[in-house]
Structures are given as C-alpha cells and as structure tokens.
Amino acid sequence: MLPLLLKPRYYAFRNRWTRSVRTPNVLIRDITALALSLLLMGATYNGTYKTLHSLSEQTHLIYVPPSTPLAILFFALASILVFSGVVSALGSLFYSEDVEFLQSTPIPRHSLFSGKLLDSLLSSSWLIVIFSLPILLAFGTYYHAGWSFYCSGVILGTCLTITTASLAFACAIFCSSLLSAYRLRDLVLVLFLFALGGSYLYLRFHTGEIHSLSTSRDILQITSMSRFPTAEWLPSSWLANSLALSLNPHNASAAPFWGALLSLTLASISVAYLSFAFLYSRAFSRLQHSRRPAFAATHKRRLPWLTRRVIHPTFRALFGKEWKLFVRDVTQAVQLVLLLALCLVYLYNFQLFNEIDSVELTSRPWFERFLILSNILLGGFVVLAVCARFVFPSISLEGKSLWILLSSPLSLHDVLRLKFISWYCFISVMSLVIFCSGGLAIQLPPTEVVILGVFGLFLSASLCSLAVGFGAAFAEFDWENPSQITASLGNFLYIVSAGGVLLIQLVPIGLFLLLDTLATLEPLNRGPGVGFTFIITTILIAYINVVATRWGLQFGSRNLARLLPGS
C-alpha cells in the first residue's frame, strides 16, 4: 500500500504522463532527456564491459576475481548513497514546506515515518539505481550470467539501498538532535569535501607512478589499493560476494551473505524508526529555536558598513539575494559538491598525461600543444556544465517573486545584467582555478599559466552571459521540480550554443599553436610573426567573448519581455 505522504507525488507523476497537455517544447524536452539518458547508460555499459575485458587480458600477471571490481563499485555507490541520503533526509525532515503542517495533523507516527523515509530513499537513490543497471548488465553479459545473477542483483541491491537510506535517515535525526539542522547540513558538506580531498590525495600518492596496466608492478599496486573496499565486514562486499558466486558457481553457498544483508536491512529500518520515534521531536524543536537568524541579522548589520564604500547598494542587494537562495537550497549545494568532485577527477586524469619527457624530442612540441588544447577544451566544458546547472535556472527559480524585481526602479536589462555580474563573480573564480590548475598539471611555464587564466576569465564571461540570456528567454515559472528546468529544451539549446562559442575560439588558438610549434621546430625561421599572431589571436578571442556576452543579455531581456504578462 502506498504511504499517505507519497500519494500526492505519485498522482502528480502519473498525471504528468497521462493527462498533461503535450506542447511541442515539452515533447522535445522529454525526448531529448530520454535520448541523453540512454546515451549515458550505453556509455556506462560500454565502459564497464571494456574495463572487464582489459582486466581479463592481464590474467597472466595477476587474476582479479569478479568480486573485487564488484566490491569496489558497490562500496563507491554505497558511499554516495549515504551522503546523498543524509542530505535528502535533512531536506525531507526539516526543510520541507509541509513539515509544520504535518506536525499539527493526526497522522499516525508510523505513516509519517514510512512516508518520510520513502521520500528520502527515492530522492537520494533513483538516479544512482538507474545508472547502476547498465553496470550490472555489463557484468552479466561479460560473464554469461544466468537469471539468478540478475534477480540476486536486483533484490540484494534494493536491500543495500534501503540499508544506506535508513542509516542515513537515523544519522540525520540523531545528529540534528545534538546540533542544529543548519549546522549539520554545513558540517556534512564540509566533511564530504574533506573526504573528496583525502581520496584525491590517496590516489595521487598511491597511483602517481602508474601509467598503464602492462606490468605486474602496476597491477599489484592497484590490487593493494582495493583491500579496504573488499573488506569482508562491509555490506557492499556481501553483495559483491553473493553476485560473484552466482557468476562462478562453487561449492560455497551465498546463503550467509543473503542472511547477513537481509538482517542488516531490517535492523537499519528498526534503528531509523527508533530514532524517529524518540529523537525527531527534539531535533525539530532545536531547529525551531535555532539562533541562525540572529547570526544572520548581525552580519546583515555589519555587511553594509564594510562594503557600502566599495560595492553599489543595488548590486549588493541582488548579490546577497542570489547568495542566500543558493546556500539555502540543499540540492544545489549537493550538486556543487559533485561538480567539484568532477573537477578533481578531471585534474587527476589530466595529470597522467604530463609525461612529456617520455615523448620523442621531435614530437614533444606537438604533444605540449595538444595538452594545451585539451586543457582548454575540457576546462571549458566543465565551466559550461556549471553554468548550465546553476546559472541557467536562476531566472526560472525566481518563480512568483520575480515581480518584486520587476517592480523596482530597474529595467529588465539591468536586472539581467546585475544577475550576470553576481554569478560571474563565482564562475570566474572557479574558471580561473580550473584553467590554472590544468596548466600547472601539465607543467606549463608560469607565463602560459597566466595566459590560460586570463582566457578562462574571458570564456567564463561569455558562457555565464549566455546562460543568463537563454535562461531568461526560455524561463519556466510553472515548474514542479527544479530539475525540470535543467532538463528543458532551453538548457539543451544553451549547451549547444555555448559549446559552439567555445569551439569557435579553438580555431584561432589552434592556428596560433600550429605556427608557434613550427617556429619552435625551426628556431632560425622564428621572427616577429609569432608575436603578431599572438596579439591578433588575443584580440579576436576578446572580441568573440565580448560580442557573446552582450548578445546573451540582449537576447534574454528581449525574449523575457515577451513572456511576461502585459508586455
């Protein structure tokens, strides 16, 4: 039976696909989102299959049983589920708009518990579960598994998901009874950042000398790193060992792993219910009596005194509004952390290509220029992804409060311009760090690192302006979930347009690097032409970004005026 609290969400989901009016924009958006999801799932399946094939080719060096990659995979997924489960439980239990209303209704405690737990479970795990299916399918296809493998994977995978969600649910309630939920949310994000940094440093120091899987030393070093994720006391290892036994049947039985995982699932649900029954009221009361508003009010009095001589009051007010909206949204904070993790993975993988000394002397200049172009391209797409997720929805997220901005003595173009400046302050810093870190990772000279940083500042301006412009032109104020905005047709068109602006700038950069490489190979023919080409390239890139920045704001203000009533 469906819990009472989940029925409105179920009916809204059902009506969206059965009774809603299918406009062309909505239809194109759904088809585009479905196509991209299938493409990502296919890429996940293909990558997993090729990884298993690469491991099987190294059996003459060391044998890696199927349980090892499965244990590492499930350990990583369980870690992500625990973190997202804590954040989702905090949002469902303390930040949801219906919390105060539900406290005053005669809903039984078990109904409230089951509804909140399932809401947290679905919110934190649906995406990971969907994209785990092609990985499970790749393992089954490669090892020619039978139906028992897939059935065991679905049942035990569901148990592991429920276990992580229940433990995260109980952890959120227990910690909130000791700390304010506001402080707990910040603490969870900080701890996750430290975990990412620690993981990066661990991989950096343990894989700094690994460049291939062709030697037994590299294989043994990678295998030694997987000892902790494959520990026998971890529930993820129980799931991995059970599936491995169904892949390669032995005399051993998988019944102990089934019993242990099912027992842990029931125990975690019991712990979550006891935490909810005895500690939730105390945690909710602590949240209501939190001193965070007084803390914010103190800073509100101090901030104008410190900044009124430097920052214009209008920009200060809009910047403060954008900052408060951003930090209050838990989902945006979580996705920002995940994007930062993507940046760490990008920098780590990019550093593996910095072995310039191993390249032949005649090919070394070409390889260096290839690394520079790759850094620009990959770094640009990372900045584009950040703008697509955070900057593009900023207009639509205003919702019904947009009329407050429109009633101010500011034109629509001024509102978009100030919103662009507010977001550019954040995007430019992130872009500067990404491009400069990439340049340092490939061991570029300091002068070239500075040039990359300046290019990142120019590029972030055009990408941020286009995100504001397309977000205003394709604004949707009737959204039910913020994720609908990022999956819209307008966001897809923005990604295509911004990607085109990035690729256009690679043409003059590539021509300059080509000329510079030829001059490096023949120093006697090096003349003032290289310096002149650099100046022309810089002017051309600056012109492209300035034009794109201005056009984005004009495009957004012109089309948003048509969408607003009475315009």
XYZ file of C-alpha atoms in Angstrom:
567
model
C 0.000 0.000 0.000
C 1.339 3.404 -0.961
C 2.093 5.619 2.070
C -0.221 8.569 2.518
C 2.524 11.188 2.166
C 3.680 9.797 -1.186
C 0.257 9.743 -2.839
C 0.367 13.405 -3.985
C 3.751 12.848 -5.597
C 2.548 9.639 -7.244
C -0.587 11.292 -8.624
C 1.401 14.271 -9.903
C 3.846 11.944 -11.649
C 1.042 9.861 -13.149
C -0.955 12.865 -14.334
C 2.103 14.420 -15.937
C 2.430 11.462 -18.288
C -1.252 10.646 -18.774
C -3.294 13.858 -18.557
C -0.952 16.793 -19.131
C -1.080 18.735 -22.384
C 1.873 17.841 -24.607
C 3.196 21.054 -26.085
C 5.994 20.811 -28.679
C 8.544 22.247 -26.248
C 7.644 19.735 -23.537
C 7.691 16.857 -26.025
C 11.087 17.849 -27.422
C 12.418 18.284 -23.899
C 11.284 14.817 -22.830
C 12.656 13.180 -25.974
C 15.974 14.986 -25.558
C 16.271 13.994 -21.900
C 15.417 10.378 -22.752
C 17.952 10.286 -25.593
C 20.721 11.721 -23.419
C 19.904 9.281 -20.610
C 20.030 6.313 -22.977
C 23.303 7.603 -24.411
C 24.861 7.855 -20.941
C 23.585 4.413 -19.986
C 25.040 2.966 -23.183
C 28.382 4.645 -22.499
C 28.348 3.261 -18.942
C 27.668 -0.241 -20.240
C 30.383 0.023 -22.884
C 32.961 1.408 -20.440
C 32.262 -1.313 -17.874
C 32.481 -4.057 -20.490
C 35.799 -2.747 -21.835
C 37.205 -2.468 -18.312
C 36.357 -6.096 -17.595
C 37.922 -7.110 -20.900
C 41.122 -5.196 -20.061
C 41.337 -6.917 -16.678
C 40.892 -10.339 -18.266
C 43.792 -9.670 -20.641
C 46.132 -9.290 -17.643
C 45.417 -12.713 -16.139
C 48.974 -13.795 -16.978
C 50.156 -11.185 -14.447
C 47.512 -11.472 -11.733
C 43.994 -12.848 -11.512
C 41.325 -10.372 -10.459
C 38.152 -12.218 -9.367
C 34.754 -10.723 -10.266
C 34.094 -9.973 -6.599
C 36.895 -7.362 -6.495
C 35.546 -4.894 -9.102
C 32.017 -5.536 -7.838
C 33.048 -4.757 -4.254
C 34.830 -1.552 -5.297
C 31.813 -0.496 -7.358
C 29.246 -1.169 -4.631
C 31.447 0.481 -1.996
C 31.624 3.665 -4.077
C 27.874 3.629 -4.742
C 27.079 2.975 -1.071
C 29.300 5.881 -0.007
C 27.495 8.222 -2.395
C 24.119 6.908 -1.214
C 24.983 7.550 2.435
C 25.995 11.136 1.757
C 23.032 11.908 -0.505
C 20.747 10.095 1.933
C 21.800 12.320 4.840
C 21.261 15.476 2.797
C 17.935 14.207 1.444
C 16.763 13.219 4.934
C 17.622 16.677 6.259
C 15.576 18.237 3.467
C 12.606 15.917 3.928
C 12.509 16.079 7.734
C 13.389 19.716 8.410
C 13.390 21.870 5.254
C 10.242 20.632 3.532
C 7.354 23.108 3.353
C 4.887 20.575 4.767
C 6.817 19.832 7.973
C 4.980 22.283 10.228
C 1.631 21.314 8.716
C 2.250 17.599 9.271
C 3.183 18.225 12.898
C -0.341 19.543 13.546
C -2.239 16.731 11.765
C -3.459 13.464 13.354
C -1.314 11.316 11.065
C -0.065 8.161 12.817
C 3.601 8.111 13.643
C 4.305 5.032 11.531
C 2.650 6.643 8.484
C 4.703 9.793 8.906
C 7.860 7.721 9.320
C 7.255 5.498 6.303
C 6.347 8.461 4.111
C 9.412 10.494 5.063
C 11.752 7.503 4.816
C 10.498 6.518 1.365
C 10.613 10.135 0.240
C 14.243 10.365 1.317
C 15.008 6.978 -0.228
C 13.534 7.838 -3.625
C 15.059 11.308 -3.727
C 18.575 10.138 -2.938
C 18.826 6.868 -4.838
C 16.706 6.873 -8.000
C 19.424 8.298 -10.249
C 22.163 6.028 -8.905
C 19.932 2.963 -9.171
C 19.007 3.682 -12.790
C 22.600 4.160 -13.906
C 23.721 1.089 -11.940
C 21.554 -1.157 -14.104
C 23.821 -0.975 -17.209
C 26.825 -1.812 -14.996
C 25.023 -4.886 -13.674
C 24.035 -5.807 -17.231
C 27.649 -5.447 -18.418
C 28.884 -7.851 -15.725
C 26.176 -10.353 -16.575
C 26.844 -10.136 -20.311
C 30.603 -10.475 -19.979
C 30.462 -13.477 -17.636
C 27.433 -15.052 -19.422
C 25.397 -14.986 -16.226
C 22.013 -16.575 -15.792
C 18.782 -15.178 -14.394
C 19.895 -15.894 -10.834
C 22.583 -13.211 -11.157
C 20.126 -10.524 -12.254
C 17.490 -11.493 -9.676
C 20.083 -11.522 -6.904
C 21.436 -8.177 -8.059
C 18.012 -6.533 -8.022
C 16.915 -7.970 -4.664
C 20.180 -7.537 -2.776
C 20.867 -4.189 -4.439
C 17.493 -2.995 -3.188
C 18.386 -4.204 0.301
C 21.693 -2.320 0.219
C 19.935 0.837 -0.980
C 17.328 0.609 1.797
C 20.071 -0.033 4.352
C 22.093 3.032 3.377
C 18.987 5.231 3.248
C 17.770 4.023 6.656
C 21.144 4.523 8.317
C 21.456 7.971 6.741
C 17.917 8.758 7.941
C 18.789 7.745 11.504
C 22.111 9.596 11.372
C 20.401 12.807 10.237
C 17.891 12.655 13.119
C 20.480 11.742 15.748
C 22.938 14.456 14.731
C 20.149 17.042 14.416
C 19.130 16.310 17.992
C 22.640 17.330 19.059
C 23.321 20.089 16.524
C 21.112 22.477 14.630
C 20.000 21.131 11.259
C 21.519 24.217 9.642
C 24.901 23.460 11.185
C 24.574 19.774 10.396
C 23.995 20.462 6.708
C 27.106 22.623 6.539
C 29.057 20.036 8.512
C 28.044 17.246 6.128
C 29.147 19.266 3.113
C 32.474 20.141 4.720
C 33.104 16.515 5.687
C 32.291 15.397 2.164
C 34.736 17.947 0.752
C 37.420 16.646 3.106
C 36.583 13.097 2.014
C 36.980 14.088 -1.630
C 40.272 15.796 -0.911
C 41.511 12.815 1.081
C 40.512 10.424 -1.693
C 42.309 12.564 -4.237
C 45.496 12.699 -2.158
C 45.292 8.960 -1.519
C 45.013 8.206 -5.224
C 47.649 10.798 -6.017
C 50.286 9.276 -3.738
C 49.422 5.652 -4.484
C 48.985 5.901 -8.255
C 51.438 8.647 -9.060
C 53.723 6.167 -10.828
C 51.022 4.110 -12.559
C 50.698 4.844 -16.253
C 49.435 1.560 -17.710
C 48.310 -1.967 -16.865
C 51.123 -3.655 -18.737
C 53.424 -4.500 -15.834
C 52.914 -6.723 -12.832
C 54.057 -3.910 -10.529
C 51.202 -1.648 -11.641
C 48.652 -4.446 -11.345
C 49.826 -5.362 -7.849
C 49.789 -1.717 -6.758
C 46.212 -1.250 -7.962
C 45.186 -4.518 -6.304
C 46.711 -3.452 -2.989
C 44.650 -0.248 -3.096
C 41.422 -2.267 -3.257
C 41.867 -4.023 0.085
C 39.613 -1.736 2.106
C 36.601 -1.688 -0.317
C 36.762 -5.503 -0.406
C 36.817 -5.976 3.382
C 34.602 -8.857 4.457
C 32.733 -6.841 7.104
C 31.320 -4.309 4.614
C 27.731 -4.835 3.366
C 28.880 -3.887 -0.135
C 31.285 -6.851 -0.017
C 28.434 -9.148 0.995
C 26.531 -8.082 -2.098
C 29.620 -8.439 -4.299
C 30.479 -11.909 -2.988
C 26.910 -13.098 -3.423
C 26.827 -11.952 -7.048
C 30.298 -13.376 -7.699
C 29.114 -16.797 -6.508
C 26.217 -16.643 -8.963
C 28.673 -15.775 -11.763
C 31.115 -18.592 -10.981
C 29.242 -21.271 -9.009
C 31.394 -23.051 -6.428
C 30.730 -25.363 -3.561
C 30.345 -22.297 -1.336
C 26.821 -21.071 -0.662
C 25.611 -17.488 -0.904
C 23.052 -18.030 1.880
C 25.221 -16.411 4.621
C 25.566 -13.240 2.565
C 21.822 -13.183 1.881
C 21.025 -13.657 5.550
C 23.509 -11.025 6.698
C 22.301 -8.398 4.219
C 18.592 -9.030 4.866
C 19.151 -8.929 8.632
C 21.097 -5.690 8.350
C 18.301 -4.170 6.267
C 15.676 -4.979 8.896
C 17.959 -3.751 11.677
C 18.650 -0.451 9.888
C 14.921 0.170 9.391
C 14.365 -0.511 13.093
C 17.132 1.902 14.067
C 15.657 4.546 11.783
C 12.196 4.115 13.331
C 13.526 4.289 16.894
C 15.468 7.435 16.057
C 12.363 8.967 14.530
C 10.150 7.989 17.462
C 12.395 9.230 20.269
C 14.606 11.955 18.780
C 12.750 13.635 15.912
C 10.620 15.897 18.113
C 13.700 17.097 19.960
C 15.576 17.715 16.706
C 12.647 19.612 15.202
C 12.310 21.735 18.339
C 16.028 22.542 18.222
C 15.616 23.683 14.629
C 12.731 25.991 15.555
C 14.803 27.600 18.321
C 17.953 27.882 16.256
C 19.943 31.073 16.636
C 20.885 31.216 12.986
C 18.501 34.126 12.181
C 20.154 36.262 14.890
C 23.547 35.349 13.472
C 22.392 36.334 10.000
C 20.916 39.585 11.307
C 24.219 40.532 12.935
C 26.039 40.024 9.679
C 23.340 41.909 7.872
C 24.077 44.950 10.057
C 27.822 44.623 9.684
C 27.987 43.909 5.959
C 26.736 47.295 4.653
C 29.157 49.130 6.947
C 32.054 47.173 5.454
C 31.001 47.312 1.830
C 28.930 50.440 1.290
C 32.005 52.417 0.202
C 33.103 49.731 -2.266
C 30.012 47.996 -3.693
C 26.934 49.710 -5.076
C 23.835 49.100 -2.896
C 21.785 47.724 -5.813
C 24.392 45.160 -6.743
C 24.960 44.346 -3.070
C 21.275 43.619 -2.567
C 20.940 41.392 -5.642
C 24.201 39.603 -4.920
C 23.074 38.927 -1.360
C 19.765 37.589 -2.638
C 21.462 35.208 -5.083
C 23.847 34.008 -2.393
C 21.064 33.326 0.114
C 18.981 31.456 -2.453
C 21.981 29.348 -3.356
C 23.085 28.363 0.156
C 19.522 27.622 1.304
C 18.950 25.087 -1.475
C 20.362 21.772 -0.300
C 20.140 20.150 -3.739
C 22.244 22.885 -5.317
C 24.865 22.513 -2.608
C 24.992 18.755 -3.195
C 25.332 19.131 -6.946
C 28.025 21.766 -6.485
C 29.993 19.288 -4.394
C 29.564 16.639 -7.098
C 30.790 19.089 -9.741
C 33.805 19.856 -7.575
C 34.427 16.122 -7.434
C 34.236 16.101 -11.238
C 36.888 18.829 -11.308
C 39.154 16.736 -9.080
C 38.724 13.731 -11.358
C 39.430 15.949 -14.370
C 42.641 17.325 -12.864
C 43.785 13.904 -11.683
C 43.245 12.240 -15.050
C 44.790 15.185 -16.859
C 47.924 14.910 -14.746
C 48.513 11.404 -16.076
C 49.389 12.947 -19.458
C 52.194 15.150 -18.184
C 54.979 12.689 -19.013
C 56.428 14.952 -21.693
C 59.963 13.690 -21.061
C 58.989 10.225 -22.299
C 57.959 11.611 -25.705
C 60.464 11.777 -28.543
C 62.276 15.077 -28.879
C 60.850 15.818 -32.334
C 57.267 15.108 -31.207
C 57.490 16.874 -27.861
C 56.343 20.364 -29.071
C 53.315 18.833 -30.795
C 52.411 16.900 -27.655
C 52.708 20.015 -25.493
C 50.338 21.963 -27.785
C 47.927 19.044 -27.794
C 47.842 19.138 -23.994
C 47.160 22.886 -24.042
C 44.220 22.475 -26.445
C 42.887 19.552 -24.398
C 43.109 21.616 -21.212
C 41.194 24.485 -22.827
C 38.530 22.185 -24.257
C 37.947 20.074 -21.142
C 38.149 23.027 -18.767
C 35.710 24.969 -20.925
C 33.185 22.143 -20.850
C 33.480 21.888 -17.058
C 32.683 25.615 -16.757
C 29.837 25.151 -19.242
C 28.389 22.343 -17.108
C 28.473 24.567 -14.012
C 26.705 27.393 -15.869
C 24.102 25.002 -17.280
C 23.267 23.664 -13.823
C 23.369 26.825 -11.698
C 23.212 29.966 -13.852
C 20.647 28.889 -16.451
C 17.846 28.049 -13.923
C 18.395 31.234 -11.878
C 15.661 33.211 -13.686
C 13.097 30.406 -13.543
C 13.846 29.756 -9.873
C 12.702 33.297 -9.081
C 9.179 31.988 -9.607
C 6.400 34.232 -8.414
C 8.856 36.531 -6.659
C 10.103 37.861 -9.991
C 7.504 40.633 -9.833
C 9.416 42.106 -6.867
C 12.444 42.688 -9.085
C 10.274 43.986 -11.914
C 8.575 46.485 -9.594
C 11.926 48.003 -8.634
C 13.275 51.083 -10.462
C 15.394 48.850 -12.687
C 14.874 47.908 -16.294
C 14.676 44.279 -17.320
C 18.080 44.543 -18.958
C 19.572 45.956 -15.738
C 18.142 43.066 -13.721
C 19.721 40.517 -16.051
C 22.991 42.452 -16.121
C 23.210 42.518 -12.325
C 22.309 38.831 -12.148
C 25.072 38.132 -14.676
C 27.617 40.089 -12.616
C 26.560 38.261 -9.447
C 27.093 34.850 -10.998
C 30.218 35.910 -12.865
C 31.953 36.625 -9.556
C 31.609 32.933 -8.694
C 32.076 31.412 -12.160
C 35.193 33.471 -12.922
C 36.963 32.333 -9.749
C 36.105 28.708 -10.477
C 37.211 29.068 -14.104
C 40.475 30.679 -13.029
C 41.219 27.800 -10.656
C 40.340 25.146 -13.251
C 42.432 26.570 -16.097
C 45.434 27.491 -13.947
C 45.371 24.121 -12.172
C 45.219 22.363 -15.530
C 48.191 24.382 -16.753
C 50.190 23.507 -13.650
C 49.197 19.841 -14.004
C 50.773 19.656 -17.473
C 53.853 21.582 -16.293
C 53.430 24.746 -18.348
C 55.674 27.770 -17.755
C 54.256 30.455 -15.425
C 53.649 32.859 -18.328
C 51.484 30.347 -20.188
C 49.596 29.509 -16.971
C 48.738 33.207 -16.575
C 47.582 33.350 -20.215
C 45.324 30.343 -19.619
C 43.871 32.048 -16.546
C 43.096 35.228 -18.500
C 41.454 33.157 -21.224
C 39.346 31.457 -18.546
C 38.128 34.850 -17.331
C 37.080 35.850 -20.869
C 35.418 32.498 -21.538
C 33.512 32.442 -18.250
C 32.033 35.868 -19.068
C 30.553 34.696 -22.376
C 29.331 31.351 -21.003
C 27.766 32.991 -17.945
C 26.067 35.691 -20.037
C 24.670 33.132 -22.472
C 23.370 31.084 -19.532
C 21.541 34.115 -18.120
C 20.220 35.047 -21.568
C 18.955 31.599 -22.533
C 17.595 31.079 -19.017
C 15.556 34.270 -19.390
C 14.442 33.501 -22.954
C 13.249 30.001 -22.018
C 12.090 30.795 -18.484
C 9.561 28.390 -16.936
C 7.749 29.663 -13.863
C 5.250 26.797 -13.521
C 7.785 24.114 -12.605
C 7.025 21.447 -10.026
C 10.638 20.400 -9.503
C 13.790 22.448 -10.189
C 15.243 19.511 -12.123
C 12.634 20.155 -14.836
C 14.393 23.429 -15.656
C 17.797 21.874 -16.218
C 16.244 19.165 -18.426
C 14.390 21.671 -20.615
C 14.824 22.414 -24.301
C 16.227 25.842 -23.500
C 19.071 24.351 -21.488
C 19.869 21.988 -24.342
C 19.974 24.895 -26.792
C 22.194 26.813 -24.386
C 24.653 23.917 -24.160
C 24.792 23.683 -27.958
C 25.237 27.454 -28.398
C 27.813 27.832 -25.621
C 29.682 24.802 -26.898
C 29.756 26.423 -30.330
C 31.237 29.609 -28.862
C 33.921 27.530 -27.154
C 34.752 25.562 -30.300
C 34.914 28.721 -32.427
C 37.605 30.102 -30.140
C 39.654 26.936 -30.568
C 40.171 27.766 -34.254
C 42.396 30.862 -33.790
C 44.048 29.261 -30.765
C 44.842 26.147 -32.785
C 46.256 28.190 -35.671
C 48.482 30.145 -33.293
C 49.717 26.960 -31.601
C 50.421 25.456 -35.023
C 52.511 28.461 -36.049
C 54.280 28.508 -32.682
C 55.103 24.790 -32.962
C 56.555 25.205 -36.438
C 58.643 28.126 -35.202
C 59.858 26.040 -32.252
C 60.989 23.234 -34.540
C 62.868 25.736 -36.741
C 64.279 28.417 -34.411
C 66.201 30.098 -37.222
C 62.971 30.996 -39.016
C 61.328 32.374 -35.871
C 60.507 36.027 -36.447
C 58.067 38.688 -35.311
C 55.234 36.784 -36.995
C 54.615 34.640 -33.926
C 54.227 37.636 -31.625
C 51.992 39.399 -34.130
C 49.832 36.268 -34.446
C 49.540 36.091 -30.656
C 48.293 39.688 -30.499
C 45.757 39.087 -33.290
C 44.564 35.876 -31.602
C 44.136 37.641 -28.255
C 42.152 40.485 -29.824
C 39.965 38.027 -31.750
C 39.202 35.929 -28.663
C 38.407 39.025 -26.608
C 36.105 40.281 -29.378
C 34.247 36.948 -29.625
C 33.639 36.818 -25.877
C 32.574 40.472 -25.632
C 30.106 40.049 -28.506
C 28.734 36.822 -27.000
C 28.385 38.486 -23.585
C 26.435 41.456 -24.937
C 24.294 39.348 -27.245
C 23.357 36.941 -24.443
C 21.988 39.697 -22.198
C 20.137 41.405 -25.065
C 18.678 38.100 -26.244
C 17.465 37.274 -22.747
C 15.911 40.659 -21.960
C 14.160 40.831 -25.335
C 12.574 37.378 -25.087
C 11.767 37.589 -21.372
C 9.806 40.795 -22.026
C 7.613 38.821 -24.427
C 6.949 36.103 -21.859
C 5.847 38.460 -19.099
C 2.164 39.413 -18.956
C 1.314 42.908 -20.121
C 4.483 43.239 -22.208
